[in-house]
Amino acid sequence: MISHDERDHLRVAITKASELIAPFWPMRTMIAQNPIHGLEYLPFDEAVRQGQQFLAGRGYLPNEEYRQFFHKGRIRFQDLQQALARVRPESEDQGIIKVGSRQVTVSDVWLSHLIFEFVALEPVLLPWELSEDGSTKRFRQDLPTDSRKRIIARTIEECEHCRDFPEKAYLINLWKSILAVLGFSSAAPGELSFSKSSDFPEEIHMALPAQQTLSDWVGKLAGVGLVEQINQQMIKWIAGFLDEGLAGWEMGLRESGFYSAWRELASRDHTGRFLGIQGFTKKVQALPLDPEEAIVWGLQRLGIHPTQWQAYISRLLSQLPGWTRYIRWLGEHPEYPAQKKYPIDPIQYLAMRLFYEVECTQVVCQQEWGIDGILPAVSGYWNARRDDYAIRMGKGLYSSDPTKQAICRDAWRLFHLAQCMEWSPIDVQGLSLLEGQKLLNWLDAFPPDQHGPVWLEAYEGGFRKDLLQKLFAHQGIVSPLDIRPKAQLVFCIDVRSESFRRHIEAQGPYETFGFAGFFGIPISHQGFDHEGWSDLCPVLLSPNHAVKELPRSGEEQSLQQYLTGTRWRQLGDHVFRDLKQNPLGSLMVIDVFGLFFSLGLVGKTLLLKPYRAVKAKIHRWFTFPVSTLIEVASSKASSDCQEEEVSLQEIPSGRARGFSTDERATFIENGLRAMGLTKNFGRLVVLCGHGSETDNNPYFGALDCGACGGNPGDANARVFASMANDPEVRHILKEKGLPIPDDTWFLPGKHNTTTDRVTFYDLEELPQSHQADIAALHQDLESAGAHQALERCQRIPSAPTKISPEKAFAHVAGRSGDWANPRPEWGLAGNAAFLIGRRKLTKGLDLGGRVFLHSYDPLADPEGAILEKIMTAPLIVGEWINTGYYFSGVDPWAYGSGSKVIHNVVGGVGVMLGSQSDLQMGFPLQTVNNGDIHYHEPMRLLAIIEHHPSVISSTIQKHQILQQLFHNQWLNLIALDPHTSEFHRYNPDASWEFLKVVVSN
């Protein structure tokens, strides 16, 4: 038994250790999110460094990639200068050094360091570099041509006899001058001066290295994959336990919970023998029944002091971050059906992991060194063998010649700095030893691993300038619509809606709005003939109301046909599944259905269009359509809906069924006022949710609506439209000063972002008087969709570009059903900005599908009450999406999910690489990259808000989450004053600075 104090201490340690492991949603409702979300209380740079320490993931692109952007012009020199001035590291050693006729500052040196990067040379390479083929005889490959020409011209001018070999003469003399300045040409080794940094081995401390578990340390010292061995055991058990119907044979005893089920079943598992664990069965049975007690036992057995529990648990959790992120999510969502039935949480995971940590470490230590696998024993053993330890840890392979070390570290870097700064040998000879050391100290103060923040700021700066120039030049161009619009369409703020809105507005006097795709109505929704419930709202919210999709009155015959067909289909699926998974039945399935499936394989691969047509026809034969509605009123459904035949679950606990009249009126009023739709209503107002249509795509949820929890948004659109068409709601709105014309009809729809077609719902309720309106709208939407498809084809790799809009329309439709296509659409890749403001700021502007557009009228919200709601919900969702793409872009193998080519779906909850791996966390390579090209440019989201800076500041001060995101630089913020049209940038210290926008000709 453990004491109450020990238990409390353990729980606090686990809670804090889990901060690094952000919850990860199931794949079917995949939510783009920050993989280090738990560290957003830290400044961005500090958080990504912690992420790299624990998760081995980069927080920035490699410096070399940023330099390529610089040489290609994507990052401009002016942007790099401004970025360095804004994000420069702290250095006490300032001042100016005169080199020849030039005055050199620390900023000059750092800029050159960014562009060229000066690093020490490995001592073993020095002889080759000093040979005829080395760098002391040839210019650096990345030295610009103009620099080479100027250096050669000056060399010839200063040394006439060097005309025949100016490059070689310059570099040889420069190298000699560098050695002379640093005192390497004549001083004895003991008299050498060194810069502050050192590559010499530090004093070896015989303690567990930072960010390592004991199994990490022992495995490295013994040269065995001990952590991988433990991971294999963990993955085997976790994947079996978390399966949601994909496995043929289910793991038993899951109802008792993960730890209890493993403890019972592992005692019959013979793999313990192959691991070398003596008495494996007895040891498992001897474990405490309580997982918390098992954790304490494991930590104490390893010799981990209680003050180190939190750090050690963090390392344990980060060894399989994908699985632990999902387990944490399950533990925080007890109402999730699988979690309710088969509970698991980080505590149970740690209890099992520590058992393998203890026993496998013990096995290796006994076999290799004859000691116990505990921290004191390992430390003591290697403390007596320090030389051998240094070699095994990679600290004993240094050159014993300090002169050579200093030349490779100091002279080599200064030699390349002088070359890139175009200093002549004569210039260098004029430097003193102190000045040479000062230059090296400047380089030491800004090592390459600190270049990322500056490069990122410059990368973002170029995009920011270009976007603000577009907005500035567009001011005053768009005139307000002075006639009644043909229709008004409300789209999700999703970046894919930006270009579609532009194309529909080009079809005529249409007015479009951007609003979060759940339309401000968080609901728990059960689709018709669906078993489970889906929360259709941002994951930051929790719905208080539940609605069901039910058959309409009068659909009894259609419903009966549907149910009959469904029962036969379910029977066929059940029989086929059982036969396929039965060892003997599977052989019969191959013989009986082999030809049939071969035809399907050929059809969906080589004859896609005919195959889809035949498949759709067969589907219509066996599926009978049923007209449905979503009942939003709080009254119970009428009995003639035959709800009991299709309702598979009761209303989730704690949620009211439907909405009262006052609640419906409030939701509609808030939504209309938030999007700025309060006057000049058209005859049709379309609430256009969005979803996707793909085949063989485990990441389908990532293409759906993030504001709807990774689900399509059509249900929310239907709920909003139903409420807005209610006469009682209209009456209440009129009394509140928001009259809606009697001939205005709210129509729900869904934009298929893969095919660019819009489908309407609940047309049964559409008045006859609006039939002509809907026909005209449908025609214009088809035209807009075709032009949108053509625009998308310009961005999709291998898609035809020189085709008509109609052919582009057909092409994207074909991509949606192509099971071999790893990139049916780009999704939200490319997202870079979030604009909150009036449509006149961007109407007609081609923003490249990179900007979230949220409609908002600052003049109607002078105090910022509506703005506060937008900043604390949709903007946060935008930040989650952006950081999810950002980290998948900068390190697709650590924070993303690698390549789709080697993906395998596991348990129906996620994907692994190959047959066994960690659960993959983010987006695959094909979602963010086109080969080696970053289609998604990894940048932090730029929020542009149309309001006075003081109002925005007031909103930020009210909410800690906004302070974290803006003050810690997870988000960049620009204010556009609606009265002066001036831009202001928000700084991490909560101040504002005026931005002068100059439009280039």
Coordinates of C-alpha atoms in Angstrom, one line a residue, residues 507-872:
Q507 CA -21.7 35.0 -61.1
G508 CA -23.9 38.0 -60.2
P509 CA -25.2 40.1 -57.4
Y510 CA -24.6 37.5 -54.7
E511 CA -23.5 38.3 -51.2
T512 CA -21.4 35.8 -49.2
F513 CA -20.4 35.6 -45.5
G514 CA -17.9 33.6 -43.5
F515 CA -18.9 32.1 -40.3
A516 CA -17.6 29.1 -38.2
G517 CA -19.0 26.0 -39.8
F518 CA -21.1 24.9 -36.9
F519 CA -23.0 28.2 -37.4
G520 CA -22.8 29.1 -33.8
I521 CA -25.0 26.1 -32.7
P522 CA -23.2 23.4 -30.7
I523 CA -25.2 20.2 -31.0
S524 CA -24.9 16.5 -30.3
H525 CA -26.3 14.8 -33.4
Q526 CA -27.4 11.4 -34.3
G527 CA -27.8 10.8 -38.0
F528 CA -30.6 8.7 -39.5
D529 CA -29.9 5.0 -38.9
H530 CA -26.6 5.8 -37.2
E531 CA -25.6 4.1 -34.0
G532 CA -23.6 6.8 -32.3
W533 CA -23.8 10.5 -31.5
S534 CA -21.4 13.1 -32.8
D535 CA -20.6 16.4 -31.2
L536 CA -20.8 18.9 -34.0
C537 CA -19.0 21.9 -32.6
P538 CA -15.4 23.1 -31.9
V539 CA -13.7 20.8 -29.4
L540 CA -13.3 23.7 -27.1
L541 CA -17.1 23.6 -26.5
S542 CA -19.4 21.0 -25.1
P543 CA -23.0 20.9 -26.5
N544 CA -25.9 21.1 -24.2
H545 CA -28.5 20.1 -26.8
A546 CA -29.0 16.9 -28.7
V547 CA -31.0 16.5 -32.0
K548 CA -31.9 13.5 -34.1
E549 CA -32.4 13.0 -37.8
L550 CA -35.8 11.3 -38.3
P551 CA -38.0 10.2 -41.2
R552 CA -40.6 12.8 -42.2
S553 CA -44.2 12.2 -41.6
G554 CA -45.7 10.2 -44.4
E555 CA -42.5 8.2 -45.1
E556 CA -43.8 5.0 -43.6
Q557 CA -43.7 2.9 -46.8
S558 CA -40.2 4.3 -47.8
L559 CA -39.0 3.7 -44.3
Q560 CA -40.2 0.1 -44.3
Q561 CA -38.5 -0.6 -47.7
Y562 CA -35.3 1.0 -46.3
L563 CA -35.3 -1.0 -43.2
T564 CA -35.9 -4.3 -45.1
G565 CA -33.0 -3.5 -47.5
T566 CA -30.8 -2.5 -44.5
R567 CA -31.5 -5.7 -42.7
W568 CA -30.5 -7.8 -45.8
R569 CA -27.4 -5.6 -46.3
Q570 CA -26.4 -6.0 -42.7
L571 CA -26.9 -9.8 -42.9
G572 CA -24.7 -10.0 -46.0
D573 CA -22.0 -7.8 -44.3
H574 CA -22.1 -10.0 -41.2
V575 CA -21.9 -13.3 -43.1
F576 CA -19.1 -12.0 -45.4
R577 CA -17.1 -10.7 -42.4
D578 CA -17.4 -13.9 -40.5
L579 CA -16.4 -16.0 -43.6
K580 CA -13.4 -13.7 -44.3
Q581 CA -12.0 -13.9 -40.8
N582 CA -12.6 -17.6 -40.3
P583 CA -9.5 -19.6 -41.1
L584 CA -11.4 -22.1 -43.3
G585 CA -14.1 -19.7 -44.5
S586 CA -11.6 -17.3 -45.9
L587 CA -10.4 -20.0 -48.4
M588 CA -14.0 -20.3 -49.6
V589 CA -14.4 -16.6 -49.9
I590 CA -11.4 -16.5 -52.3
D591 CA -12.8 -19.2 -54.5
V592 CA -16.4 -17.9 -54.6
F593 CA -15.8 -14.1 -54.7
G594 CA -12.3 -13.9 -56.1
L595 CA -13.4 -13.1 -59.7
F596 CA -16.0 -10.6 -58.5
F597 CA -13.5 -8.7 -56.4
S598 CA -10.9 -8.9 -59.3
L599 CA -13.4 -7.1 -61.5
G600 CA -13.9 -4.5 -58.8
L601 CA -10.2 -4.0 -58.4
V602 CA -9.7 -3.6 -62.2
G603 CA -12.7 -1.2 -62.4
K604 CA -11.7 1.1 -59.5
T605 CA -8.1 1.2 -60.8
L606 CA -8.4 1.4 -64.6
L607 CA -12.0 2.1 -65.4
L608 CA -12.9 4.5 -62.7
K609 CA -15.7 6.4 -64.3
P610 CA -17.7 3.4 -65.6
Y611 CA -17.0 1.6 -62.3
R612 CA -18.4 4.4 -60.3
A613 CA -21.5 4.6 -62.5
V614 CA -22.2 0.9 -62.1
K615 CA -21.6 1.0 -58.4
A616 CA -24.0 3.9 -58.0
K617 CA -26.7 2.1 -59.9
I618 CA -26.3 -1.0 -57.8
H619 CA -26.4 1.1 -54.7
R620 CA -29.7 2.6 -55.8
W621 CA -31.2 -0.8 -56.3
F622 CA -30.5 -1.9 -52.8
T623 CA -30.9 1.4 -50.9
F624 CA -34.3 3.1 -50.7
P625 CA -34.2 6.8 -50.1
V626 CA -36.1 8.1 -47.0
S627 CA -36.9 11.8 -46.7
T628 CA -35.7 13.0 -43.3
L629 CA -35.7 16.1 -41.0
I630 CA -33.8 17.2 -38.0
E631 CA -36.2 17.9 -35.2
V632 CA -35.0 21.0 -33.4
A633 CA -38.0 21.7 -31.2
S634 CA -37.8 20.5 -27.6
S635 CA -41.2 18.7 -27.9
K636 CA -41.1 14.9 -28.4
A637 CA -41.3 13.5 -31.9
S638 CA -44.6 12.4 -33.1
S639 CA -45.3 8.7 -33.2
D640 CA -45.8 8.5 -36.9
C641 CA -42.1 9.1 -37.4
Q642 CA -41.6 5.5 -36.3
E643 CA -38.6 6.7 -34.4
E644 CA -38.3 3.6 -32.4
E645 CA -37.3 1.6 -35.5
V646 CA -34.3 3.8 -36.3
S647 CA -33.2 5.2 -33.0
L648 CA -30.4 3.2 -31.7
Q649 CA -29.3 5.1 -28.6
E650 CA -31.0 7.4 -26.1
I651 CA -30.2 11.1 -25.7
P652 CA -26.7 11.5 -24.1
S653 CA -26.9 12.3 -20.4
G654 CA -26.8 15.9 -19.4
R655 CA -28.1 17.2 -22.8
A656 CA -31.6 18.5 -23.5
R657 CA -33.4 17.1 -26.5
G658 CA -34.0 20.0 -28.9
F659 CA -34.3 23.7 -28.2
S660 CA -37.0 25.9 -26.7
T661 CA -38.4 28.7 -28.7
D662 CA -36.4 31.3 -26.8
E663 CA -33.2 29.3 -27.2
R664 CA -33.7 29.0 -31.0
A665 CA -34.4 32.8 -31.3
T666 CA -31.2 33.5 -29.3
F667 CA -29.0 31.3 -31.4
I668 CA -30.3 32.8 -34.6
E669 CA -30.0 36.4 -33.4
N670 CA -26.5 35.8 -32.2
G671 CA -25.4 34.1 -35.4
L672 CA -26.9 36.8 -37.7
R673 CA -25.5 39.7 -35.7
A674 CA -22.0 38.0 -35.4
M675 CA -21.7 37.5 -39.2
G676 CA -23.1 41.0 -39.9
L677 CA -26.3 39.8 -41.7
T678 CA -28.9 42.1 -40.2
K679 CA -30.4 43.9 -43.3
N680 CA -31.1 43.7 -47.0
F681 CA -32.0 40.0 -46.8
G682 CA -32.3 38.1 -50.1
R683 CA -35.1 35.8 -51.0
L684 CA -32.7 32.9 -50.3
V685 CA -30.1 32.7 -47.5
V686 CA -28.0 29.5 -47.9
L687 CA -26.3 28.0 -44.9
C688 CA -23.5 26.1 -46.6
G689 CA -21.7 23.6 -44.4
H690 CA -18.9 21.6 -45.9
G691 CA -17.6 18.1 -46.1
S692 CA -15.4 15.9 -48.3
E693 CA -15.7 12.8 -50.5
T694 CA -12.7 10.5 -50.8
D695 CA -12.0 6.8 -51.2
N696 CA -9.4 4.7 -49.3
N697 CA -8.4 7.7 -47.2
P698 CA -8.0 7.1 -43.4
Y699 CA -7.6 10.9 -43.0
F700 CA -11.1 11.7 -44.3
G701 CA -11.9 13.4 -41.0
A702 CA -9.1 15.9 -41.5
L703 CA -10.8 17.1 -44.7
D704 CA -14.2 17.8 -43.0
C705 CA -15.1 20.7 -40.8
G706 CA -12.8 21.5 -37.9
A707 CA -15.5 23.7 -36.3
C708 CA -17.8 20.6 -36.3
G709 CA -15.3 18.4 -34.5
G710 CA -13.9 16.9 -37.7
N711 CA -17.4 16.1 -39.1
P712 CA -19.3 17.4 -42.1
G713 CA -21.3 20.6 -41.3
D714 CA -24.6 19.9 -43.1
A715 CA -26.4 18.9 -39.9
N716 CA -25.6 22.3 -38.3
A717 CA -26.7 24.1 -41.4
R718 CA -30.1 22.2 -41.3
V719 CA -30.6 23.1 -37.7
F720 CA -29.9 26.8 -38.2
A721 CA -32.1 26.9 -41.3
S722 CA -35.0 25.1 -39.5
M723 CA -34.7 27.6 -36.6
A724 CA -34.5 30.6 -38.8
N725 CA -37.6 29.6 -40.8
D726 CA -39.7 29.2 -37.7
P727 CA -42.5 31.9 -37.6
E728 CA -42.2 32.1 -33.8
V729 CA -38.5 32.7 -34.0
R730 CA -39.1 35.4 -36.7
H731 CA -41.6 37.1 -34.4
I732 CA -39.2 37.2 -31.5
L733 CA -36.4 38.5 -33.7
K734 CA -38.6 41.3 -35.1
E735 CA -39.4 42.4 -31.5
K736 CA -35.6 42.5 -30.9
G737 CA -35.0 44.8 -33.8
L738 CA -33.9 42.2 -36.3
P739 CA -36.8 41.8 -38.8
I740 CA -36.5 39.2 -41.5
P741 CA -38.7 39.6 -44.6
D742 CA -41.5 37.1 -45.0
D743 CA -40.2 36.0 -48.4
T744 CA -36.7 35.2 -47.1
W745 CA -36.1 31.5 -46.9
F746 CA -33.1 29.9 -45.2
L747 CA -31.9 26.9 -47.1
P748 CA -29.3 24.4 -45.8
G749 CA -26.6 23.0 -48.0
K750 CA -23.2 21.4 -48.1
H751 CA -20.2 22.3 -50.1
N752 CA -18.2 19.2 -51.1
T753 CA -14.7 20.5 -51.0
T754 CA -13.3 17.6 -53.1
T755 CA -15.8 17.9 -56.0
D756 CA -16.7 21.6 -55.5
R757 CA -20.4 20.8 -55.8
V758 CA -23.1 22.1 -53.5
T759 CA -26.0 19.9 -52.3
F760 CA -29.2 21.3 -50.8
Y761 CA -31.2 19.8 -48.0
D762 CA -34.8 19.9 -46.9
L763 CA -36.1 21.0 -50.3
E764 CA -39.4 19.4 -49.4
E765 CA -40.1 22.5 -47.3
L766 CA -39.0 25.0 -49.9
P767 CA -42.0 27.2 -50.9
Q768 CA -43.2 26.9 -54.5
S769 CA -42.6 30.6 -54.9
H770 CA -38.9 30.0 -54.6
Q771 CA -38.5 27.2 -57.1
A772 CA -37.2 29.6 -59.8
D773 CA -34.8 31.1 -57.3
I774 CA -33.3 27.8 -56.4
A775 CA -33.0 26.7 -60.0
A776 CA -31.0 29.9 -60.9
L777 CA -28.8 29.6 -57.8
H778 CA -28.1 25.9 -58.6
Q779 CA -27.0 26.9 -62.1
D780 CA -24.7 29.7 -60.8
L781 CA -23.2 27.4 -58.2
E782 CA -22.4 24.8 -60.8
S783 CA -20.6 27.5 -62.8
A784 CA -18.8 28.7 -59.8
G785 CA -17.8 25.2 -58.8
A786 CA -16.3 24.6 -62.3
H787 CA -14.2 27.7 -62.1
Q788 CA -13.2 26.8 -58.6
A789 CA -12.2 23.4 -59.8
L790 CA -10.0 24.9 -62.6
E791 CA -8.3 27.1 -60.0
R792 CA -7.6 24.2 -57.8
C793 CA -6.2 22.2 -60.7
Q794 CA -3.4 24.9 -61.0
R795 CA -2.4 23.9 -57.4
I796 CA -2.8 20.1 -57.5
P797 CA 0.2 18.2 -58.6
S798 CA -0.2 16.2 -61.8
A799 CA -3.6 17.8 -62.4
P800 CA -4.3 19.1 -65.9
T801 CA -4.1 22.9 -66.1
K802 CA -4.8 24.0 -69.6
I803 CA -8.4 22.7 -69.7
S804 CA -11.9 24.2 -69.6
P805 CA -13.7 24.7 -66.3
E806 CA -16.1 21.9 -67.2
K807 CA -13.3 19.4 -67.7
A808 CA -11.7 20.6 -64.5
F809 CA -15.0 20.0 -62.8
A810 CA -15.0 16.4 -64.1
H811 CA -11.4 15.9 -63.1
V812 CA -11.8 16.8 -59.4
A813 CA -14.9 14.6 -59.3
G814 CA -12.8 11.7 -60.6
R815 CA -10.1 12.4 -58.0
S816 CA -12.7 12.1 -55.2
G817 CA -13.3 8.4 -56.1
D818 CA -9.7 7.5 -57.0
W819 CA -8.7 5.0 -54.4
A820 CA -5.0 5.2 -55.4
N821 CA -4.7 8.9 -55.2
P822 CA -2.8 10.0 -52.1
R823 CA -3.9 13.6 -52.5
P824 CA -7.6 13.9 -53.5
E825 CA -7.4 17.6 -52.4
W826 CA -5.0 19.8 -50.4
G827 CA -7.4 20.2 -47.5
L828 CA -6.4 23.2 -45.4
A829 CA -2.8 23.1 -46.5
G830 CA -1.5 26.5 -47.3
N831 CA -3.4 28.3 -44.5
A832 CA -1.5 31.3 -43.2
A833 CA -3.9 34.1 -42.1
F834 CA -7.2 34.6 -40.3
L835 CA -9.0 37.8 -41.3
I836 CA -11.9 39.1 -39.1
G837 CA -13.7 41.9 -40.9
R838 CA -16.1 43.1 -43.5
R839 CA -16.3 41.5 -46.9
K840 CA -15.4 44.7 -48.7
L841 CA -11.8 44.2 -47.5
T842 CA -11.3 41.1 -49.6
K843 CA -14.2 40.9 -52.1
G844 CA -12.7 40.2 -55.5
L845 CA -9.2 39.6 -54.1
D846 CA -7.4 36.3 -55.0
L847 CA -5.9 35.2 -51.7
G848 CA -4.8 31.8 -53.1
G849 CA -7.0 29.8 -50.7
R850 CA -4.7 30.7 -47.8
V851 CA -6.9 32.9 -45.6
F852 CA -9.6 32.0 -43.1
L853 CA -12.3 34.7 -43.7
H854 CA -14.7 35.5 -40.8
S855 CA -17.4 38.1 -41.5
Y856 CA -17.6 40.8 -38.9
D857 CA -18.7 44.4 -38.8
P858 CA -16.7 46.5 -36.3
L859 CA -19.0 49.5 -36.7
A860 CA -21.9 47.4 -35.4
D861 CA -19.8 46.2 -32.4
P862 CA -18.0 49.2 -31.0
E863 CA -17.3 47.6 -27.6
G864 CA -16.1 44.3 -29.1
A865 CA -18.6 42.0 -27.5
I866 CA -19.1 40.0 -30.7
L867 CA -15.4 40.2 -31.5
E868 CA -14.6 38.6 -28.1
K869 CA -16.7 35.5 -29.1
I870 CA -14.9 35.2 -32.4
M871 CA -11.4 35.6 -30.8
T872 CA -12.1 33.0 -28.1

